[in-house]
Short mmCIF file of C-alpha atoms in Angstrom, two decimals:
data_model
loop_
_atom_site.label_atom_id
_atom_site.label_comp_id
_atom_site.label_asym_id
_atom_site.label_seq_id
_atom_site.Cartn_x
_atom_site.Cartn_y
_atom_site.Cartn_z
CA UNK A 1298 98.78 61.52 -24.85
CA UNK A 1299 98.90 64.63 -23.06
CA UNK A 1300 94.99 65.99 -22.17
CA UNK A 1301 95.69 69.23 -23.69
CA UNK A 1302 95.29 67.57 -27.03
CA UNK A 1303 92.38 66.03 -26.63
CA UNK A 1304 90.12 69.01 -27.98
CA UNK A 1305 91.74 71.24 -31.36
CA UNK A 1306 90.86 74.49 -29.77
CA UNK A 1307 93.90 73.33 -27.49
CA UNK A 1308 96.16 72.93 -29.74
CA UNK A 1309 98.89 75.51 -30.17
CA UNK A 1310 101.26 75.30 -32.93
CA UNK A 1311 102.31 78.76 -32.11
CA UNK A 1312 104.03 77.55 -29.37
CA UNK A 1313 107.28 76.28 -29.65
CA UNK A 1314 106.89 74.10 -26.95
CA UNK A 1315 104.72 72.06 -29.16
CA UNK A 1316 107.60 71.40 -31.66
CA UNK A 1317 109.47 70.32 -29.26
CA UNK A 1318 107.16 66.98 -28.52
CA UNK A 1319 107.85 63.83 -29.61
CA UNK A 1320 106.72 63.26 -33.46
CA UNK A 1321 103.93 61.32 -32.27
CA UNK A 1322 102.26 62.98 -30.14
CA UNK A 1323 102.78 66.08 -32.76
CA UNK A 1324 101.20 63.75 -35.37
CA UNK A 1325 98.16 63.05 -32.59
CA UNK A 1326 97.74 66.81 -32.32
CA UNK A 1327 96.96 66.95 -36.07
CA UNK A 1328 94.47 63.98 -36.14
CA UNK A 1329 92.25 65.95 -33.48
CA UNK A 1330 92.66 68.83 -35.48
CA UNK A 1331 91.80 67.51 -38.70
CA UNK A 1332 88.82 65.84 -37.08
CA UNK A 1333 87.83 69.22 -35.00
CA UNK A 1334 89.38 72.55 -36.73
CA UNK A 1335 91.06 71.51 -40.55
CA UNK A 1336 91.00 75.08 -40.39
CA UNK A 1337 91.77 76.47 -37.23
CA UNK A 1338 92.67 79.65 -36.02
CA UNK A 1339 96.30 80.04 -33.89
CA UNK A 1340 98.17 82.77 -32.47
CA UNK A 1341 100.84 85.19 -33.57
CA UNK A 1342 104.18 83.00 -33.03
CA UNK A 1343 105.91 85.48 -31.33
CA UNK A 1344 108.89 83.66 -29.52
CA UNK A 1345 110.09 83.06 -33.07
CA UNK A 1346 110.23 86.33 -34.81
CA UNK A 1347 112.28 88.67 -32.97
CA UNK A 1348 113.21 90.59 -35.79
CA UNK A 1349 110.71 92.87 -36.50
CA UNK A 1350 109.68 94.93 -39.62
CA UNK A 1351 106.17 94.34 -38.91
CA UNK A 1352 104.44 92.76 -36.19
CA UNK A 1353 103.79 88.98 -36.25
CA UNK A 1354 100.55 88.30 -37.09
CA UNK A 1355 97.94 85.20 -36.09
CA UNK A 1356 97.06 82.43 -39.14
CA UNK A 1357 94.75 79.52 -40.53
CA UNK A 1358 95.91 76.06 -39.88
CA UNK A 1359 94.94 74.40 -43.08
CA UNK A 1360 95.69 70.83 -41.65
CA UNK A 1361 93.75 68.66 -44.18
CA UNK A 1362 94.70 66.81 -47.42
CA UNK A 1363 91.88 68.57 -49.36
CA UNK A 1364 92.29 71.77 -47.77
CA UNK A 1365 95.85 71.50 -48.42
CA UNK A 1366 95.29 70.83 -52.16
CA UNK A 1367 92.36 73.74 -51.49
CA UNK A 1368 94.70 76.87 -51.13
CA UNK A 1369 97.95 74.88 -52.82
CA UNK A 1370 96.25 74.86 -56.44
CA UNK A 1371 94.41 78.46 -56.35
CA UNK A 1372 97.84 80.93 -56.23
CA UNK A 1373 95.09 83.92 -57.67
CA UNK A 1374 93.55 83.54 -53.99
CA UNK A 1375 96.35 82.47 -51.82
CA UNK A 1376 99.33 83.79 -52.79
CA UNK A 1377 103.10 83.79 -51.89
CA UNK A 1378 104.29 87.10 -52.74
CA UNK A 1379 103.57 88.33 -49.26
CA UNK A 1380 105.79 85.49 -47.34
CA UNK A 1381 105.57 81.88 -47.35
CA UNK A 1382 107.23 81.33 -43.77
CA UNK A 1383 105.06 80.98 -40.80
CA UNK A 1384 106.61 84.60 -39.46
CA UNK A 1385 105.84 87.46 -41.60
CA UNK A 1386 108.30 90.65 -40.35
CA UNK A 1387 111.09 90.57 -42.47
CA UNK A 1388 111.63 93.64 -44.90
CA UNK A 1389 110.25 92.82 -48.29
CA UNK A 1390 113.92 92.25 -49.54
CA UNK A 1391 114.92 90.41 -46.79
CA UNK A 1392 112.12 88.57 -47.74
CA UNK A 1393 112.82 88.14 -51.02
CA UNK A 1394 116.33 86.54 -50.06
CA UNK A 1395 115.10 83.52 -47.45
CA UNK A 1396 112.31 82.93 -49.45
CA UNK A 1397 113.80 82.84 -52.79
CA UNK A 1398 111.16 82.90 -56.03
CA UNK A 1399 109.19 80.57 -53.67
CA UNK A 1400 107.99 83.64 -52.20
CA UNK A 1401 107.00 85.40 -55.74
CA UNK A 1402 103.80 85.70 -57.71
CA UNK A 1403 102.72 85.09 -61.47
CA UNK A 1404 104.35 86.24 -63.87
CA UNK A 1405 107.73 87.03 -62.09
CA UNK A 1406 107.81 83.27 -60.41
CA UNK A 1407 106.80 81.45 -63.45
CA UNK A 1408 109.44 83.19 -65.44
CA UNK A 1409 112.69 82.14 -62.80
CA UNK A 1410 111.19 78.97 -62.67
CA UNK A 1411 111.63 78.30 -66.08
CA UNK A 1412 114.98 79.46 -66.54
CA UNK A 1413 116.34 77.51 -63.83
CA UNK A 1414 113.94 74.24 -65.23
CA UNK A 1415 115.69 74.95 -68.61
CA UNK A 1416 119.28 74.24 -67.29
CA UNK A 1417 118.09 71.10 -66.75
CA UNK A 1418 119.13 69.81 -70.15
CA UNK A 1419 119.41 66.25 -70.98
CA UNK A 1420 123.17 66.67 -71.40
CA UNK A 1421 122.75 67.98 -67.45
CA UNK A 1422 120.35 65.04 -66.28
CA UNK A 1423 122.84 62.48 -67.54
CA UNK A 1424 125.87 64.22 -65.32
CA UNK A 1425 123.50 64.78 -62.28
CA UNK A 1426 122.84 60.66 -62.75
CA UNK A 1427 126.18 60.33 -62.74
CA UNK A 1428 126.78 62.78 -59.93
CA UNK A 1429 124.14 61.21 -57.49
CA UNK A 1430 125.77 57.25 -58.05
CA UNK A 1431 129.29 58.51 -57.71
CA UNK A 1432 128.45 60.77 -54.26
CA UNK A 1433 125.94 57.54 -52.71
CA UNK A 1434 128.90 54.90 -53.55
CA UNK A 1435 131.59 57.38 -52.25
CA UNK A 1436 129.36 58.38 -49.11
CA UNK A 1437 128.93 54.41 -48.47
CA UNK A 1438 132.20 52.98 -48.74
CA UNK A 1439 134.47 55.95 -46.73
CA UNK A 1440 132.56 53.84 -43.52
CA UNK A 1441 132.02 50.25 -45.05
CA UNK A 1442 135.17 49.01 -43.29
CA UNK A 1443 134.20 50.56 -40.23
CA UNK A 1444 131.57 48.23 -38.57
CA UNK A 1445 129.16 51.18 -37.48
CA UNK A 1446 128.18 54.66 -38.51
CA UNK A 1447 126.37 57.94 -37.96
CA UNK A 1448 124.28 57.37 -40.68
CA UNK A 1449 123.05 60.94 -41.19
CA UNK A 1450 126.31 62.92 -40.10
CA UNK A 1451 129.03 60.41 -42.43
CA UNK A 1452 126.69 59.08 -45.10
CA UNK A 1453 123.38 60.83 -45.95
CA UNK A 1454 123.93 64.68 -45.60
CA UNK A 1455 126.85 64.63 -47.34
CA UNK A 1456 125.32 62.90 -50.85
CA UNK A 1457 122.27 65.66 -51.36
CA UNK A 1458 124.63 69.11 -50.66
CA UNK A 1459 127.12 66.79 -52.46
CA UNK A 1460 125.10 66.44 -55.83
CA UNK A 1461 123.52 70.15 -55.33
CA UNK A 1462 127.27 71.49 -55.11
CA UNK A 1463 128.21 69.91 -57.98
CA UNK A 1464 124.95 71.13 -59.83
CA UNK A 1465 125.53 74.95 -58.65
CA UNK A 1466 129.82 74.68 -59.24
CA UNK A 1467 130.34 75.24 -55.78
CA UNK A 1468 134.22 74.38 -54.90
CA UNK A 1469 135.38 71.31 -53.00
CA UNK A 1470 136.54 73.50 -50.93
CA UNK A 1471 134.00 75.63 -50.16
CA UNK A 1472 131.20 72.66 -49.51
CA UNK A 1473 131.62 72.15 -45.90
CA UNK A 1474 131.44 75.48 -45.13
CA UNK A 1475 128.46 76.18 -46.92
CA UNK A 1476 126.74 72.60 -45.88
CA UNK A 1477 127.16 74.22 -42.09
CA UNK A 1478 125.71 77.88 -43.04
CA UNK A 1479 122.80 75.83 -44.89
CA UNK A 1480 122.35 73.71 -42.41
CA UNK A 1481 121.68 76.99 -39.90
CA UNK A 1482 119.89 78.50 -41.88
CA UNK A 1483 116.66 76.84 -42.44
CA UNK A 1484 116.62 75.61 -38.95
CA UNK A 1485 115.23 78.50 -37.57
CA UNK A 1486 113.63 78.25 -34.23
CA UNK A 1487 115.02 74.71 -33.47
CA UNK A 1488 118.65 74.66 -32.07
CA UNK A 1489 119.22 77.91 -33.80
CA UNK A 1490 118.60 81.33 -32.45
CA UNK A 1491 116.91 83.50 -35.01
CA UNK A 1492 119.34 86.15 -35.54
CA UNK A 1493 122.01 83.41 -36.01
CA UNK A 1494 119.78 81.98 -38.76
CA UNK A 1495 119.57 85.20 -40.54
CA UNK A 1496 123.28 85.80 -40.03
CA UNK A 1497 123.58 82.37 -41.86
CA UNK A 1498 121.26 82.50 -44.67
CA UNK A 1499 122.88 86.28 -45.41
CA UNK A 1500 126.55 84.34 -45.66
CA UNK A 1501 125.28 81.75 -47.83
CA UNK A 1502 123.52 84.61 -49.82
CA UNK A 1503 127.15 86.80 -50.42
CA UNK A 1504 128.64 83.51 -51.43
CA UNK A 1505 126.09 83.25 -53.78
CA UNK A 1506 126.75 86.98 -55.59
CA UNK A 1507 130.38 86.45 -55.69
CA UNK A 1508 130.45 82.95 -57.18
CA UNK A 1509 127.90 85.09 -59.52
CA UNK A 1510 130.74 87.56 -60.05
CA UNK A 1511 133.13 85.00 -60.65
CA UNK A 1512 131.30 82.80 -63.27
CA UNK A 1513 130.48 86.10 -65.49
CA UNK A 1514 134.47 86.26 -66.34
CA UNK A 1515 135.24 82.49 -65.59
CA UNK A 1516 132.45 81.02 -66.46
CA UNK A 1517 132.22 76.92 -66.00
CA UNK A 1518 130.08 74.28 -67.22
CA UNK A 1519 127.21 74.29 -64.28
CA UNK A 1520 124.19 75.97 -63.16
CA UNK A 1521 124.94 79.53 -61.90
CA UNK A 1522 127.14 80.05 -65.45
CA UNK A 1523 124.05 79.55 -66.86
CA UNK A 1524 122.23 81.75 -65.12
CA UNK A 1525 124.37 84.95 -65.04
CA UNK A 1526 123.90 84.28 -69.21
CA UNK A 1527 120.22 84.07 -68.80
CA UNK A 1528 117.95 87.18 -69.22
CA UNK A 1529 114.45 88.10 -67.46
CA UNK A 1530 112.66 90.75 -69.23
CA UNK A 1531 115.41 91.43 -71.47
CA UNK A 1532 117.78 92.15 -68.52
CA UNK A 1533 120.49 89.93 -67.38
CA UNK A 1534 119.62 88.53 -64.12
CA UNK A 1535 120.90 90.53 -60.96
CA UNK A 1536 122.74 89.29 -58.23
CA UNK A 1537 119.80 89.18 -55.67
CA UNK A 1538 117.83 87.14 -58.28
CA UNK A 1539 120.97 84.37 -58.39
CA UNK A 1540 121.78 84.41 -54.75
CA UNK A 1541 118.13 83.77 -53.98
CA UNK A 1542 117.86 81.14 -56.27
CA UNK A 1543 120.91 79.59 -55.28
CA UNK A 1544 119.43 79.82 -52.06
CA UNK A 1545 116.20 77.97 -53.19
CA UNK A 1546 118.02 75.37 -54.93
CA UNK A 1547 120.46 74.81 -52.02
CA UNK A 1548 118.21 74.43 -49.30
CA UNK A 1549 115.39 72.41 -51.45
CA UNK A 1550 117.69 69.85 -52.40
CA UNK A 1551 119.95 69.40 -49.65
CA UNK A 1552 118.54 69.07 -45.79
CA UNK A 1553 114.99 68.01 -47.67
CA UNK A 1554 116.24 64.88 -49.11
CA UNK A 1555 118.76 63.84 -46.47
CA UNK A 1556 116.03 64.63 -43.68
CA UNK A 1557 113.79 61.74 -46.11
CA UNK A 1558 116.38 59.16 -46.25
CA UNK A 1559 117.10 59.47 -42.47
CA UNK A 1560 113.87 58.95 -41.35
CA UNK A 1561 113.40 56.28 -43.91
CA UNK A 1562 115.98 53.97 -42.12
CA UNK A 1563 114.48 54.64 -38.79
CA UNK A 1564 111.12 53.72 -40.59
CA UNK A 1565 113.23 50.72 -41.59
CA UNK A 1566 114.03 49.48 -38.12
CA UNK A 1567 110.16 50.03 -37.06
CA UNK A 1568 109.17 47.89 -39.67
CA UNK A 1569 112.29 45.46 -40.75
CA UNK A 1570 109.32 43.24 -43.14
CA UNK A 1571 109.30 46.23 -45.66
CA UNK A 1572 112.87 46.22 -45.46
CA UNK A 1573 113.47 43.15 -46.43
CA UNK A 1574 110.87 42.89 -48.52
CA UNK A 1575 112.87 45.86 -50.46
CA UNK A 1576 116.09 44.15 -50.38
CA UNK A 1577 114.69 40.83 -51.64
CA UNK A 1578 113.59 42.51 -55.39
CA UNK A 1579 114.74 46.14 -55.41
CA UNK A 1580 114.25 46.87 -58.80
CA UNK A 1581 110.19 45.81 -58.00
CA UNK A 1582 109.66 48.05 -54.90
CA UNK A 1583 111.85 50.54 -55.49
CA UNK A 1584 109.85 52.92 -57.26
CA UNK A 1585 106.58 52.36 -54.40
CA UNK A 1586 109.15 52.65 -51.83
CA UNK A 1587 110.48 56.01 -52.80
CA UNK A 1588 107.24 57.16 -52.50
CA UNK A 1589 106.35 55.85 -49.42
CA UNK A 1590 109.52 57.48 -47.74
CA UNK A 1591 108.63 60.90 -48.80
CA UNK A 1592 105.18 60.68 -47.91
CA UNK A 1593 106.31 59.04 -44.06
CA UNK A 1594 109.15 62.02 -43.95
CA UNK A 1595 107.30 64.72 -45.60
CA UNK A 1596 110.61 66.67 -44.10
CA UNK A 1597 109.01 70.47 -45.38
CA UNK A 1598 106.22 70.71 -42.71
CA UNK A 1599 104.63 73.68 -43.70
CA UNK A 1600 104.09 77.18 -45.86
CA UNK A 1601 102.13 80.01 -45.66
CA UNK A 1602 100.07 82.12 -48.43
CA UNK A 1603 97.72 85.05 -48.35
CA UNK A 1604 94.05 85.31 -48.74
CA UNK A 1605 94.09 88.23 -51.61
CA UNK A 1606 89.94 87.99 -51.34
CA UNK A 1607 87.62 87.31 -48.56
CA UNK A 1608 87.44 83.08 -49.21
CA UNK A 1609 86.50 79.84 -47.63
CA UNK A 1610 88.10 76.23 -46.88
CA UNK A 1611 86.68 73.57 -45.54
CA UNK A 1612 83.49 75.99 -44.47
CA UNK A 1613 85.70 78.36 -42.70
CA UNK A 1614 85.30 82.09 -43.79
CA UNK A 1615 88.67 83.52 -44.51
CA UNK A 1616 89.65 87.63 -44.67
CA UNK A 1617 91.46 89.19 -47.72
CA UNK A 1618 94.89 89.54 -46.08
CA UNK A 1619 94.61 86.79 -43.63
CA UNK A 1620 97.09 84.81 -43.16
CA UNK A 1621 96.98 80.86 -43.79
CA UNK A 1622 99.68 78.22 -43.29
CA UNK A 1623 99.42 74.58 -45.18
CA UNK A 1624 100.59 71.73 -42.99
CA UNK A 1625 101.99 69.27 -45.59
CA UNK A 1626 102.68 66.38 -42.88
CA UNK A 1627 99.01 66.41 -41.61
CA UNK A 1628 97.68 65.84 -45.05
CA UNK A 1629 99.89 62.86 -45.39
CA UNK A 1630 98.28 61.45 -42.12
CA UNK A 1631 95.22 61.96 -43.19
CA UNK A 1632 92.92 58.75 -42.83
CA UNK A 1633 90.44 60.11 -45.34
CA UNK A 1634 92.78 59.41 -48.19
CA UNK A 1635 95.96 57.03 -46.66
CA UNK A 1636 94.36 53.57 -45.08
CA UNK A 1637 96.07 52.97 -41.88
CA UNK A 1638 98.39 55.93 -42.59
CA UNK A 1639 100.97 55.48 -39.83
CA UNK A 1640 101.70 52.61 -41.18
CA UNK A 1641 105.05 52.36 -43.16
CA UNK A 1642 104.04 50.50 -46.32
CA UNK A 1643 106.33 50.13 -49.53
CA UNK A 1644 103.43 48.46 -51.63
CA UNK A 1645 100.86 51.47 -51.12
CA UNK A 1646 99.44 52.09 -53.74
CA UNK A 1647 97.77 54.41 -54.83
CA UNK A 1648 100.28 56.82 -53.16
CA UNK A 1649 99.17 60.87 -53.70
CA UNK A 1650 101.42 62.11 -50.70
CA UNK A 1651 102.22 65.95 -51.13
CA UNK A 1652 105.86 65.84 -49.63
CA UNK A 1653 106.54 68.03 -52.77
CA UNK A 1654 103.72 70.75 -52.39
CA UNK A 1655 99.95 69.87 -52.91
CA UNK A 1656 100.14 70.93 -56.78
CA UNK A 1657 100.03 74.33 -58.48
CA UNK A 1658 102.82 76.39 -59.57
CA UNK A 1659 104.88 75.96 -56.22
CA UNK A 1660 105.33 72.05 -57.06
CA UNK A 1661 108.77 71.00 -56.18
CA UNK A 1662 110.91 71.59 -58.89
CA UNK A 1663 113.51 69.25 -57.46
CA UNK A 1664 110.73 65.97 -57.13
CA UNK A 1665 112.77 64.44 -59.70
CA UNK A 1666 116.25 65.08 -58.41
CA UNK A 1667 115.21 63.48 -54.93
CA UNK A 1668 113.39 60.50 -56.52
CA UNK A 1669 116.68 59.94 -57.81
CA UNK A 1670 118.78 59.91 -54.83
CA UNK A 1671 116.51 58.17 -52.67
CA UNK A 1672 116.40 55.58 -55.13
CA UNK A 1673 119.79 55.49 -55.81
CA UNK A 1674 120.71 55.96 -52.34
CA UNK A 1675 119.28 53.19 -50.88
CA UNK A 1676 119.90 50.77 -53.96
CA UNK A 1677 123.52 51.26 -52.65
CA UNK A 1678 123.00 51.18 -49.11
CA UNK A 1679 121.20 47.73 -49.00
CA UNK A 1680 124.07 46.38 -51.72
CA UNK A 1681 127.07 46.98 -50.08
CA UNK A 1682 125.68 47.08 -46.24
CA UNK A 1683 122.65 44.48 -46.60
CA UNK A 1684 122.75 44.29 -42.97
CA UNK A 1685 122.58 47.69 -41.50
CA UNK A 1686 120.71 48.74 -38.78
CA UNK A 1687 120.25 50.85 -36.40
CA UNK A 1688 121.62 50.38 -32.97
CA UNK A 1689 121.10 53.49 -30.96
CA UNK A 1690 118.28 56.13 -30.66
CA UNK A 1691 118.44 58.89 -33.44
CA UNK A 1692 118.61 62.34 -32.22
CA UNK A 1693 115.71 64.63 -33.83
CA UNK A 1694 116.28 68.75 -34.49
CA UNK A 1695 112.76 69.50 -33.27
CA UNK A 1696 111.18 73.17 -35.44
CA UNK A 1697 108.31 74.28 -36.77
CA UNK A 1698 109.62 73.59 -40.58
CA UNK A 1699 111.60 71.40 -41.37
CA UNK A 1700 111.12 67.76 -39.22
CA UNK A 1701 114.81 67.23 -39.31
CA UNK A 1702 117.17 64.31 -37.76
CA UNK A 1703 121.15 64.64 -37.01
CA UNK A 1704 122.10 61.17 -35.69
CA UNK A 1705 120.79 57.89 -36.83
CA UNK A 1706 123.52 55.64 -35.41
CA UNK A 1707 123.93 52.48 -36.92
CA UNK A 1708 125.82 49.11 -37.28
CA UNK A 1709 126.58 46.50 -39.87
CA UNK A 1710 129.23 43.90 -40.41
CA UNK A 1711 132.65 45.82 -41.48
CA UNK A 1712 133.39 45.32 -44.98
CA UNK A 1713 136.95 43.40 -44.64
CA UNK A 1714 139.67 45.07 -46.46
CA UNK A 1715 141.51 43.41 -49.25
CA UNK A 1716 144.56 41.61 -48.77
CA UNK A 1717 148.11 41.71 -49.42
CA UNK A 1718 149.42 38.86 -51.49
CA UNK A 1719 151.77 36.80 -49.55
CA UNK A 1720 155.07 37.23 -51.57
#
């Protein structure tokens, strides 16, 4: 470990240099600041926000599982309506549009929230359950005769965006296009310039407003027909309102739960006992192993709220209008409440990671949907190719929110394609 980590007044994670370390010595950085600073001060990240409607401002680490669960469950004091991404200069609407209703207040963000929870209707549930086993055996078996895989690029990205696409009535052929501009879009500061992200995430959001426009004449059975029917207020929903929440459902359910299952098979070739101690009764471990990937991914690293009162955490005084980012990956390294927490355990239990948000109103409202696929996902995987593995080193998209992989390579023994009948 490099010395400059050794104290948490040293550690920057303003500095994109620091994302750009390998995930353990990131994870190291956030032990000696949950021991030394849980709530530290760091800089204005600068290099990341070139866009400017207002000038970047400095923020509160909040690196702790309590302090997480501190500012997470008290949205009166710490709220989101003011930005919940680490840079703060976008205009308000731009705002509004990469944030989505994540970055809204009471009453406006209950309200969304609720209409888009009440498309989930059981008749829906049943079709996304359908949906998620049809896209995991389809993703699987286009490389089981192959003998090796990408496992992230051929098999697991597709399935989420997949599922979601289905969910939202996006066209076949649309998917790949959008996949890509989603993709770009919430990788901001990694391998993607900023203005390219923006440029993205402002593609994705016209798509959004004309597949709006399309579904109020033609509309379909799926989630944005439902929505341009739904009314807020007694006013039909407006176009920003559906692109932005097509944006929120897009991006929450797609690179978040592919990102999980990616680093859950590299997890799996660190520690092949809990695989096969998966494989050997599935329908036992399943459910603890679910949770155990999300907490060991935790793929959404952090979000930032806004001290609306002068406040503490953790015994550090906090301004009305400071600035505080939650670090969701620390908390679930945090020895305090996870024995031996860098170990990759399927039987741990109890298990209260915050991969989905640390509670409140800002809970995932996907949790469900990716329980789901990981569960299904891997109930496939180890069924058809029991004896995957990875055979190369996966390639990581290093950024200061989403802890994202694009390669796992792996190998297995090729699934031998039926024969002819000898006539």
């Amino acid at each position: 470990m490099a010395e400059i980590l050794l104290r948490g007044e040293d550690v920057n994670l303003s500095d994109p240099a620091f994302w750009l370390r390998p995930r353990s010595e990131r994870f190291s950085a956030f032990d000696v600041l949950r021991r030394d600073a849980p709530v530290a001060w760091q800089p204005a990240p600068t290099p990341w926000a070139p866009v400017s409607h207002q000038p970047p401002r400095g923020y509160w680490a909040v690196t702790s599982y309590d302090g997480v669960r501190t500012v997470s469950r008290d949205p009166e004091t710490y709220c989101s309506g003011r930005g919940v991404m680490l840079f703060d200069n976008l205009s308000p609407r731009d705002q509004y549009l990469n944030d989505g209703w994540l970055g809204l207040d009471a009453p406006r963000h209950a309200k969304l929230r609720r209409l888009v929870s009440g498309a989930f209707t059981p008749r829906m549930m049943r079709r996304i359950d359908a949906w998620v086993t049809d896209e995991a055996v389809r993703c699987i078996e286009n490389v089981a005769d192959r003998g090796d895989c990408d496992l992230f690029a051929d098999v697991v990205a597709p399935l989420p965006i997949g599922v979601i696409c289905d969910m939202l009535g996006v066209p076949l052929a649309d998917r790949d296009e959008v996949m890509r501009l989603t993709h770009k879009g919430v990788h901001f500061a990694s391998e993607v310039p900023f203005e390219e992200t923006l440029r993205a995430v402002s593609l994705v959001i016209d798509y959004a407003k004309e597949l709006a426009r399309r579904r109020r004449t033609d509309p379909a059975d799926d989630l944005i027909s439902d929505l341009v029917r739904q009314e807020l207020d007694g006013q039909q929903l407006s176009d920003d309102d559906i692109a932005a929440t097509f944006w929120v459902i897009i991006t929450g359910g797609s690179d978040t739960t592919s990102t999980t299952a990616a680093h859950a098979v590299i997890a799996f070739s660190q520690w092949p006992g809990e695989r096969w101690r998966l494989q050997s009764n599935y329908a036992h471990f399943a459910t603890p192993a679910v949770e155990e990937m999300l907490r060991w991914a935790t793929p959404v690293l952090d979000f930032r709220r806004t001290a609306t009162r002068d406040c503490e955490v953790a015994g550090q005084a906090i301004r009305e209008g400071d600035n505080v980012v939650i670090f969701y990956q620390s908390a679930n390294r945090d020895d305090t409440v996870f024995a031996a927490p860098y170990r990759f355990d399927i039987t741990r239990d109890p298990n209260p990671h915050l991969a989905f948000g640390g509670g409140g109103p800002h809970f995932c409202l996907g949790a469900a949907l990716a329980r789901l696929e990981l569960r299904t996902f891997f109930g496939e995987l180890l069924a058809r190719l029991p004896d995957i593995e990875m055979s190369d080193t996966p390639v990581y998209v290093p950024g200061p929110f989403l802890d994202s992989v694009t390669s796992v390579p792996c190998t297995f023994a090729p699934r031998r394609p039926a024969t002819q009948p000898v006539e």
